[in-house]
mmCIF file of N, CA and C in Angstrom:
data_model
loop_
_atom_site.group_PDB
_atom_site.id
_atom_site.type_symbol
_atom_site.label_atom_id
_atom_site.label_comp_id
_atom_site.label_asym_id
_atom_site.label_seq_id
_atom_site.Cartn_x
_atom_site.Cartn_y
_atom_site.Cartn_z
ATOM 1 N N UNK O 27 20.275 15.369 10.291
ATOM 2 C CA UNK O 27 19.720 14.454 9.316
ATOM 3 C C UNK O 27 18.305 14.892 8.979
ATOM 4 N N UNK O 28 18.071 14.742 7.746
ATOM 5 C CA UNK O 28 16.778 15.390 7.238
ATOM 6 C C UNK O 28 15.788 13.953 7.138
ATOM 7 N N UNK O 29 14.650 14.351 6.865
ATOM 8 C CA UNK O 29 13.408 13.308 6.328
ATOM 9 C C UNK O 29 12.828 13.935 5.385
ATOM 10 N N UNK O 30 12.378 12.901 4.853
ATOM 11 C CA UNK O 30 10.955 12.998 3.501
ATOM 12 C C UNK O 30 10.142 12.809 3.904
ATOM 13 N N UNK O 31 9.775 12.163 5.587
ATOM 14 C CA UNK O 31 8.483 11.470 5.854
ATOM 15 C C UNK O 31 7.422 12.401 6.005
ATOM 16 N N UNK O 32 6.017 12.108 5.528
ATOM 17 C CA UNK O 32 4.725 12.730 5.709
ATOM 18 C C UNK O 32 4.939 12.782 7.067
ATOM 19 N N UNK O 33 4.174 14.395 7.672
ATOM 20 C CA UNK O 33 4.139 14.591 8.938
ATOM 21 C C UNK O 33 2.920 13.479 9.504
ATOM 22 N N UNK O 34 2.114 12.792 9.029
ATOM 23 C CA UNK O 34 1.681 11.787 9.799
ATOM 24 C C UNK O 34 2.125 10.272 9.671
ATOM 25 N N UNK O 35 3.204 10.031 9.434
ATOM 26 C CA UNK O 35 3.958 9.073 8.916
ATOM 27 C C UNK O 35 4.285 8.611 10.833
ATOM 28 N N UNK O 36 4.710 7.072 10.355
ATOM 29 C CA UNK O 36 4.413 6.496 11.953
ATOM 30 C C UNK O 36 5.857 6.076 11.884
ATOM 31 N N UNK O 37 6.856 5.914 12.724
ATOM 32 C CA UNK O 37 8.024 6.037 12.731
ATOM 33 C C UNK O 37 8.639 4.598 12.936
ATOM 34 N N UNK O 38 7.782 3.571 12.822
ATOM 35 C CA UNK O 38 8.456 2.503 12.515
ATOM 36 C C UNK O 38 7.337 1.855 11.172
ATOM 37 N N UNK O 39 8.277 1.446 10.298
ATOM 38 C CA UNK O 39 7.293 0.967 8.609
ATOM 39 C C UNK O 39 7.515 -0.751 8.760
ATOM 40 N N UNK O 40 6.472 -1.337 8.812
ATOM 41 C CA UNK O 40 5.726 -2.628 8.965
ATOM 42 C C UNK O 40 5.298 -3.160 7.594
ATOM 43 N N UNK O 41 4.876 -1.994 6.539
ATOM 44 C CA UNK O 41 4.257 -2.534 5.984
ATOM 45 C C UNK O 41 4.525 -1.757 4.111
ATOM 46 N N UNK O 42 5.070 -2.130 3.076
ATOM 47 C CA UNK O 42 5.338 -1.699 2.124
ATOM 48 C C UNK O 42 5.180 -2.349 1.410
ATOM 49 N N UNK O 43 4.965 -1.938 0.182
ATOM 50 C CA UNK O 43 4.134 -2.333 -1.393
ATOM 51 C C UNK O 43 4.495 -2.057 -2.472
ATOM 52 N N UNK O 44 5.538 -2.393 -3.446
ATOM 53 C CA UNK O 44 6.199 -1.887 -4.570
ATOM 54 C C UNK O 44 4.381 -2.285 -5.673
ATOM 55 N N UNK O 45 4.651 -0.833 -6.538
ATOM 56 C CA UNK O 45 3.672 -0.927 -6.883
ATOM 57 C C UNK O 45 4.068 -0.892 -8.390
ATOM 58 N N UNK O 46 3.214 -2.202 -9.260
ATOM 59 C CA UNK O 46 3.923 -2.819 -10.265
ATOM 60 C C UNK O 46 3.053 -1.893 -11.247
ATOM 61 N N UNK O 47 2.057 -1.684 -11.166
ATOM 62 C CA UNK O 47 1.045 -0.492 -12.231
ATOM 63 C C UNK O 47 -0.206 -0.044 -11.388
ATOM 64 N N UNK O 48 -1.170 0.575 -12.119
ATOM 65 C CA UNK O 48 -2.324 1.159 -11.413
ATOM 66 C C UNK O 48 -3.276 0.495 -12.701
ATOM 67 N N UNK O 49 -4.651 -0.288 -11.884
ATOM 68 C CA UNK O 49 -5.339 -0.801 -13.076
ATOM 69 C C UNK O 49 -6.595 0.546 -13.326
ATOM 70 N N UNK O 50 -6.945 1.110 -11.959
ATOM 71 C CA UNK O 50 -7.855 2.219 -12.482
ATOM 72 C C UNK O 50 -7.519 2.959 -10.918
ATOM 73 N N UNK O 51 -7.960 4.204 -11.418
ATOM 74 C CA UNK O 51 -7.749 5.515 -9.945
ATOM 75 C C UNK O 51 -8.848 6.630 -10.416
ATOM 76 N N UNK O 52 -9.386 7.028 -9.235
ATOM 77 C CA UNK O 52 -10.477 8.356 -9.193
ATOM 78 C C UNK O 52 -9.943 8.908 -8.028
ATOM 79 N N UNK O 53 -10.482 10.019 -7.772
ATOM 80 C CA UNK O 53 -9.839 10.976 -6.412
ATOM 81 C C UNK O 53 -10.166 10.213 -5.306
ATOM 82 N N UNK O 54 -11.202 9.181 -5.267
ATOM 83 C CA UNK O 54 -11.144 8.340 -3.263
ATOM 84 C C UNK O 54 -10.008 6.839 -3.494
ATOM 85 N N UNK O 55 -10.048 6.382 -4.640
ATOM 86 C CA UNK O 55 -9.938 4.839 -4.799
ATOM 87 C C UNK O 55 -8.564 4.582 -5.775
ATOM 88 N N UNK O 56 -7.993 3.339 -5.772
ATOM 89 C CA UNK O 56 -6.906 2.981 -6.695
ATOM 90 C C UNK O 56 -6.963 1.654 -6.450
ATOM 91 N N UNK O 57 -7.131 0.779 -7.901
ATOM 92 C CA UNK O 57 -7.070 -0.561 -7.784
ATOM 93 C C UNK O 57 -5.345 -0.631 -8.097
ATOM 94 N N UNK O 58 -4.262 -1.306 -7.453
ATOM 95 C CA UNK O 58 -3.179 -1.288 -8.163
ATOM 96 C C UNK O 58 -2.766 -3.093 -8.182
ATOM 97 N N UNK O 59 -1.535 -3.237 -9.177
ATOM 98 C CA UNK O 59 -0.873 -4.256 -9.190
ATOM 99 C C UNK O 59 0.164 -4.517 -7.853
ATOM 100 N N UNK O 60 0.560 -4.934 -7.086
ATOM 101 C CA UNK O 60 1.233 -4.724 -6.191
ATOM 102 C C UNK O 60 1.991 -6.110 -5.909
ATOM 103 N N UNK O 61 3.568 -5.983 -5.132
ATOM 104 C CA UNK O 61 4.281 -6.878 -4.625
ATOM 105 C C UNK O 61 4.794 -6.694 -2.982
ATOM 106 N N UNK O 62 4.617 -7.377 -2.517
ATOM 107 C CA UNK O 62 4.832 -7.039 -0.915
ATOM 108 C C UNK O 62 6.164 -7.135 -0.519
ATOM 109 N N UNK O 63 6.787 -6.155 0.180
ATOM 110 C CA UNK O 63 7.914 -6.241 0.514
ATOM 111 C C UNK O 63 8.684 -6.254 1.279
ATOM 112 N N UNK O 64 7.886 -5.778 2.405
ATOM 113 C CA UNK O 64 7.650 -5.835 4.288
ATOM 114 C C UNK O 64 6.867 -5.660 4.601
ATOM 115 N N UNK O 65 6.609 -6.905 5.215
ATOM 116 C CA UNK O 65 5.479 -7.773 5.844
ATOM 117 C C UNK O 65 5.075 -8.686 6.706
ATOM 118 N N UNK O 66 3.911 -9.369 7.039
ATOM 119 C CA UNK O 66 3.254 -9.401 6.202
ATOM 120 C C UNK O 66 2.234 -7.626 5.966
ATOM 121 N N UNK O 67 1.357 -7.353 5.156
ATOM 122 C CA UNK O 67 0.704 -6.427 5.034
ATOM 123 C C UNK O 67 -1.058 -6.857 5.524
ATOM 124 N N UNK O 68 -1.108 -6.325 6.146
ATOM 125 C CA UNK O 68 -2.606 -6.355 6.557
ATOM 126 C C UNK O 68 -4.008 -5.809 5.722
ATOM 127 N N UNK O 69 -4.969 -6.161 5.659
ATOM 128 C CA UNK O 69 -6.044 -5.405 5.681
ATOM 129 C C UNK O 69 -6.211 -4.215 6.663
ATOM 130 N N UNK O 70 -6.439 -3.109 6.514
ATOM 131 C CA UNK O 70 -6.669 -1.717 6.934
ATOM 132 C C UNK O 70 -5.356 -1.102 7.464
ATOM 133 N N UNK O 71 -4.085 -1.709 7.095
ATOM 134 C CA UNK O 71 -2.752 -0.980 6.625
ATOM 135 C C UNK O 71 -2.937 0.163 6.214
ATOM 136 N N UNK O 72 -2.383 1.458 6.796
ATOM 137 C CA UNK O 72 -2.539 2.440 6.683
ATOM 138 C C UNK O 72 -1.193 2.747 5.807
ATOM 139 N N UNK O 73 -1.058 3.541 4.444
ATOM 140 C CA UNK O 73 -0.359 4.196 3.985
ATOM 141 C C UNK O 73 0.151 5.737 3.579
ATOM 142 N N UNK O 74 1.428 6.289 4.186
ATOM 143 C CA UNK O 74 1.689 7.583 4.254
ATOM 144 C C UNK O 74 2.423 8.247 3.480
ATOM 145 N N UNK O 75 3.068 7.339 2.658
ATOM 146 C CA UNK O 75 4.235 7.722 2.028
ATOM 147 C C UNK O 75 4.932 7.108 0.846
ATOM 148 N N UNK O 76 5.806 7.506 -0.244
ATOM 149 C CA UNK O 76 5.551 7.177 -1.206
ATOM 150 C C UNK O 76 7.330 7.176 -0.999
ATOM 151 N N UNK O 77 7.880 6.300 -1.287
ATOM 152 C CA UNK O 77 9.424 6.052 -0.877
ATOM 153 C C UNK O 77 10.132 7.226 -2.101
ATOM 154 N N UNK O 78 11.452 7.446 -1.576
ATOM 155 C CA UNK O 78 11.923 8.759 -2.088
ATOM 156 C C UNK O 78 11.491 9.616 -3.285
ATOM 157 N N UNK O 79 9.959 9.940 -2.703
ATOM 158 C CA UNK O 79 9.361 10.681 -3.407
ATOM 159 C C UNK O 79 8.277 12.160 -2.358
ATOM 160 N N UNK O 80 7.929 13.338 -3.223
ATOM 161 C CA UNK O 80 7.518 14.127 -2.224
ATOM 162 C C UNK O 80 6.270 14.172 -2.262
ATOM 163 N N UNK O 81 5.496 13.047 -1.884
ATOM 164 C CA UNK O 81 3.545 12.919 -2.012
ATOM 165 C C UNK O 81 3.574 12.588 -1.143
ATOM 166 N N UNK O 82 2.361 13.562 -0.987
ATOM 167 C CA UNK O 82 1.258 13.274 0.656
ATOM 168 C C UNK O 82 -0.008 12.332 -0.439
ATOM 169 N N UNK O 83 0.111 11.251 0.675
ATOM 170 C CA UNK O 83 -1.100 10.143 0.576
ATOM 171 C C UNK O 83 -1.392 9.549 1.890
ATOM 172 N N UNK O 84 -2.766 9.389 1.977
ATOM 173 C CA UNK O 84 -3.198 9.112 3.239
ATOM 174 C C UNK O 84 -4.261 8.079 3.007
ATOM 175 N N UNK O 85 -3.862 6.677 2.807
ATOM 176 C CA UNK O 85 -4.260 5.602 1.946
ATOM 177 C C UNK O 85 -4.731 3.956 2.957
ATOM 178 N N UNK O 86 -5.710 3.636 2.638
ATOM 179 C CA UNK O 86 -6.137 2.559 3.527
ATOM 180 C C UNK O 86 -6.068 1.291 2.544
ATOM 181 N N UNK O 87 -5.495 0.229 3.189
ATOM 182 C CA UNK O 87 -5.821 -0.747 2.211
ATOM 183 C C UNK O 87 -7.492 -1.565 2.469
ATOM 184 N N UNK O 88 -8.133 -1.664 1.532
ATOM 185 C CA UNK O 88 -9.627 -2.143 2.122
ATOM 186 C C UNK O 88 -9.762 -3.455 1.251
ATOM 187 N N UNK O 89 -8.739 -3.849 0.400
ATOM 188 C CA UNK O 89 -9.239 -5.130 -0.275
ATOM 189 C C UNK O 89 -7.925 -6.044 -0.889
ATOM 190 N N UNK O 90 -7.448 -7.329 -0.472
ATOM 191 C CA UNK O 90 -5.974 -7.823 -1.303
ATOM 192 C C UNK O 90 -6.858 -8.934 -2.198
ATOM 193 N N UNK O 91 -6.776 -9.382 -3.267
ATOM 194 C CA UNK O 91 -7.082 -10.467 -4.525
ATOM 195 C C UNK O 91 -5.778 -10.905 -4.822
ATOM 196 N N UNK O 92 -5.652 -12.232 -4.242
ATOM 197 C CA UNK O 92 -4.503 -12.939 -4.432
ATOM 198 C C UNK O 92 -4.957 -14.157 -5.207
ATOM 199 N N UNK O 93 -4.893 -14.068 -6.403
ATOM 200 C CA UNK O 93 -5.342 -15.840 -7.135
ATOM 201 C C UNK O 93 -6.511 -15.448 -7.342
ATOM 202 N N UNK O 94 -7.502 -14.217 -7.550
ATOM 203 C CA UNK O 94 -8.772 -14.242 -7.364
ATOM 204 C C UNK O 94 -9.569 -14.519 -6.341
ATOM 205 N N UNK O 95 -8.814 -14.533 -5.089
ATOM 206 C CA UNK O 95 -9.927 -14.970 -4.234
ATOM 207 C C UNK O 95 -9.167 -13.617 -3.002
ATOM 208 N N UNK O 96 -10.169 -13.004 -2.328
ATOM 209 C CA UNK O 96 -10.474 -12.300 -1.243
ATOM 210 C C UNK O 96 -9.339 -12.900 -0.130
ATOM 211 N N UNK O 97 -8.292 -11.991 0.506
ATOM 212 C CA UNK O 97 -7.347 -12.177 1.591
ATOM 213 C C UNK O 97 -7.858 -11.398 2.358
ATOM 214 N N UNK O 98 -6.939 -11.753 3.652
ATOM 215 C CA UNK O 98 -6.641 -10.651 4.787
ATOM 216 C C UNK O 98 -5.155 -10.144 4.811
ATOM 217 N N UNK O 99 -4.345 -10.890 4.037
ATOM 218 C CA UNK O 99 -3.202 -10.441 4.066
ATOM 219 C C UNK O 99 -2.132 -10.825 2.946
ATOM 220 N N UNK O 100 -1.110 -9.935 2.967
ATOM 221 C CA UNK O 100 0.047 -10.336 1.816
ATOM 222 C C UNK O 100 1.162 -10.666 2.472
ATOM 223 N N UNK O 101 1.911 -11.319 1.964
ATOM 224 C CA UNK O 101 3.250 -11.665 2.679
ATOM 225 C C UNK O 101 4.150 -11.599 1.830
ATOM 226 N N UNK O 102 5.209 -11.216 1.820
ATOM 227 C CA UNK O 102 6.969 -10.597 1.576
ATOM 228 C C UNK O 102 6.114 -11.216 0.040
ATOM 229 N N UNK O 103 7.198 -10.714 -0.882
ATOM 230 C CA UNK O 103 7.688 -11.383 -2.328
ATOM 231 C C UNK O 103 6.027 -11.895 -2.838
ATOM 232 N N UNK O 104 4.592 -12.167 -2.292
ATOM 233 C CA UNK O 104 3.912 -12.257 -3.253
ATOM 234 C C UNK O 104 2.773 -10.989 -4.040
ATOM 235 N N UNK O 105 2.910 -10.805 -4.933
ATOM 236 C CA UNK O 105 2.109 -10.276 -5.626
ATOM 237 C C UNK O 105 0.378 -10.531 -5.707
ATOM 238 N N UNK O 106 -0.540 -9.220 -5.949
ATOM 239 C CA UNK O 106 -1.848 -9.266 -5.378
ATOM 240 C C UNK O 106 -2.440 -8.210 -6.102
ATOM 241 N N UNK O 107 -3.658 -8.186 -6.590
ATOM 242 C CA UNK O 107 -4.471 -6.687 -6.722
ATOM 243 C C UNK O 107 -4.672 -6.415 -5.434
ATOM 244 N N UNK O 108 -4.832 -5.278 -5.639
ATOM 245 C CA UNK O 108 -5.211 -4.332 -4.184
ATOM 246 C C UNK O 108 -6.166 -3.186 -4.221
ATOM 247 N N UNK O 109 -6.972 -2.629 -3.389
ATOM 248 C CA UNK O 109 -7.907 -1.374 -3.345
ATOM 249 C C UNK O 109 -7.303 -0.846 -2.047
ATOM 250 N N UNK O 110 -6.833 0.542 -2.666
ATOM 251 C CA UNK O 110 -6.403 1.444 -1.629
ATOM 252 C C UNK O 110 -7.202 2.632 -1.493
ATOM 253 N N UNK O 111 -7.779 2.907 -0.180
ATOM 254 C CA UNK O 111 -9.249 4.146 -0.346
ATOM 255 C C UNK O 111 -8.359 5.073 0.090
ATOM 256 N N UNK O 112 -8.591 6.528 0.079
ATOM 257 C CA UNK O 112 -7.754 7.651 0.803
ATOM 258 C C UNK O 112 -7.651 8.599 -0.194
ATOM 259 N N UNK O 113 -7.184 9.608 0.659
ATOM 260 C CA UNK O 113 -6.584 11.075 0.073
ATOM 261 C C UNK O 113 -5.003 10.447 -0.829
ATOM 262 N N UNK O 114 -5.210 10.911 -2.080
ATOM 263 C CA UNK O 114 -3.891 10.659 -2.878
ATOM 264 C C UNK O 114 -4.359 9.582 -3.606
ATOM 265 N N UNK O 115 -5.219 8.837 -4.078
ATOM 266 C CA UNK O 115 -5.374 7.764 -5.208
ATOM 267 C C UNK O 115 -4.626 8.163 -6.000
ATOM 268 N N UNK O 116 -4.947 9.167 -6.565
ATOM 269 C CA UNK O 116 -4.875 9.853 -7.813
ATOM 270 C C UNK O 116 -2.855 9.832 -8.168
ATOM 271 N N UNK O 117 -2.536 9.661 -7.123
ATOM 272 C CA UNK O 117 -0.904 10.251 -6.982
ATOM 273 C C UNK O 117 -0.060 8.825 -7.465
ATOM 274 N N UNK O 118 -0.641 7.831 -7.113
ATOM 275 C CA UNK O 118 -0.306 6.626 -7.205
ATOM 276 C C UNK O 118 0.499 6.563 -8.525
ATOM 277 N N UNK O 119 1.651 5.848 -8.577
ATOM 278 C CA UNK O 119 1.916 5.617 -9.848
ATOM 279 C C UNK O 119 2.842 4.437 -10.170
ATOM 280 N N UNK O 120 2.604 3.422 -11.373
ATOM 281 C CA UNK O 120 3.589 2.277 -10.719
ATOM 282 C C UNK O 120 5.134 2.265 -11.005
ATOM 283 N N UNK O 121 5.576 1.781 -10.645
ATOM 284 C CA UNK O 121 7.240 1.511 -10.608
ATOM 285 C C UNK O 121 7.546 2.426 -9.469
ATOM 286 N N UNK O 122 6.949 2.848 -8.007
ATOM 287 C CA UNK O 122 7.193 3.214 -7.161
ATOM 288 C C UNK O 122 6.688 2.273 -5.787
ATOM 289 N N UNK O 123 7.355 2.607 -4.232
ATOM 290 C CA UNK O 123 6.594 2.084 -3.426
ATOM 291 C C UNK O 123 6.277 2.553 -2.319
ATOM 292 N N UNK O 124 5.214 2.200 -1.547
ATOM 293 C CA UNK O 124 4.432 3.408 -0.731
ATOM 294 C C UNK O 124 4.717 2.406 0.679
ATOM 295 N N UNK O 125 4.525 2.989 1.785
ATOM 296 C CA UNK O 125 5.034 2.864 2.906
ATOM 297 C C UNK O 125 3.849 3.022 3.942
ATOM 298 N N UNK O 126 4.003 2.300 4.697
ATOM 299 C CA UNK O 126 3.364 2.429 6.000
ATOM 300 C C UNK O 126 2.721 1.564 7.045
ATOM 301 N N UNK O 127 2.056 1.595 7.994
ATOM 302 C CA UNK O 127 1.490 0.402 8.813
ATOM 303 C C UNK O 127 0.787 -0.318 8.980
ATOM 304 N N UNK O 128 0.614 -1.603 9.879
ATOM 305 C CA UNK O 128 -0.394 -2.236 9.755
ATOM 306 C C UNK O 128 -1.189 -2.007 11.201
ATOM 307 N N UNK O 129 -2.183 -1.973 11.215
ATOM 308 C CA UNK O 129 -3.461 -1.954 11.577
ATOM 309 C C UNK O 129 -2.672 -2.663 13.461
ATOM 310 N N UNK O 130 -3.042 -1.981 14.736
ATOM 311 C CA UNK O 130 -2.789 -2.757 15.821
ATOM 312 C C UNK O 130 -4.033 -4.201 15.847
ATOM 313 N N UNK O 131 -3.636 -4.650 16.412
ATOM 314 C CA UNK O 131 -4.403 -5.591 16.618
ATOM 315 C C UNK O 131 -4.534 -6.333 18.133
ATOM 316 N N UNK O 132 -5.555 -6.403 18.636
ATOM 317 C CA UNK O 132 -6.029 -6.698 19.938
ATOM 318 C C UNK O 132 -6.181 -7.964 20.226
#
């Protein structure tokens, strides 16, 4: 059996984001439209992977705007702006969804 997964991809996915458009992207940053889809998704959710697609992204979430107001988190089925910092902004694109974990917590 083969994989698509980024070689730093974490082998159990916690945390995914169908991504509904991109409102702006530069090479560190991407504000996108987003819907949560396994979850909940955390603040500093790390993202590796871009579902059956072949991009390396190595993506932090650093900000969710749900209703206009500042979260810590998204949960299943609701929709949110988002700021994702990392290698791959630029790759982002919507009607796809990106994959990966949430943050351990102590």
């Amino acid at each position: 059996m083969t994989t698509d997964r980024h070689p730093a991809a974490i082998d159990t996915i916690d945390a995914e984001m169908y991504i509904d458009h991109v409102e702006a992207a530069d090479e560190a940053e991407a504000t996108v439209v987003v819907r949560c889809m396994v979850g909940p998704v955390l603040l500093g959710a790390r993202f590796h992977q871009v579902r059956c697609a072949d991009v390396e992204i190595d993506l932090e979430l650093t900000r969710i705007l749900f209703y206009r107001r500042d979260v810590d988190r998204l949960d299943p089925v609701c929709t949110a702006m988002v700021t994702l910092r990392g290698a791959g902004a630029l790759r982002l694109r919507g009607r796809s969804t990106i994959q990966g974990s949430n943050p351990t917590r102590n």
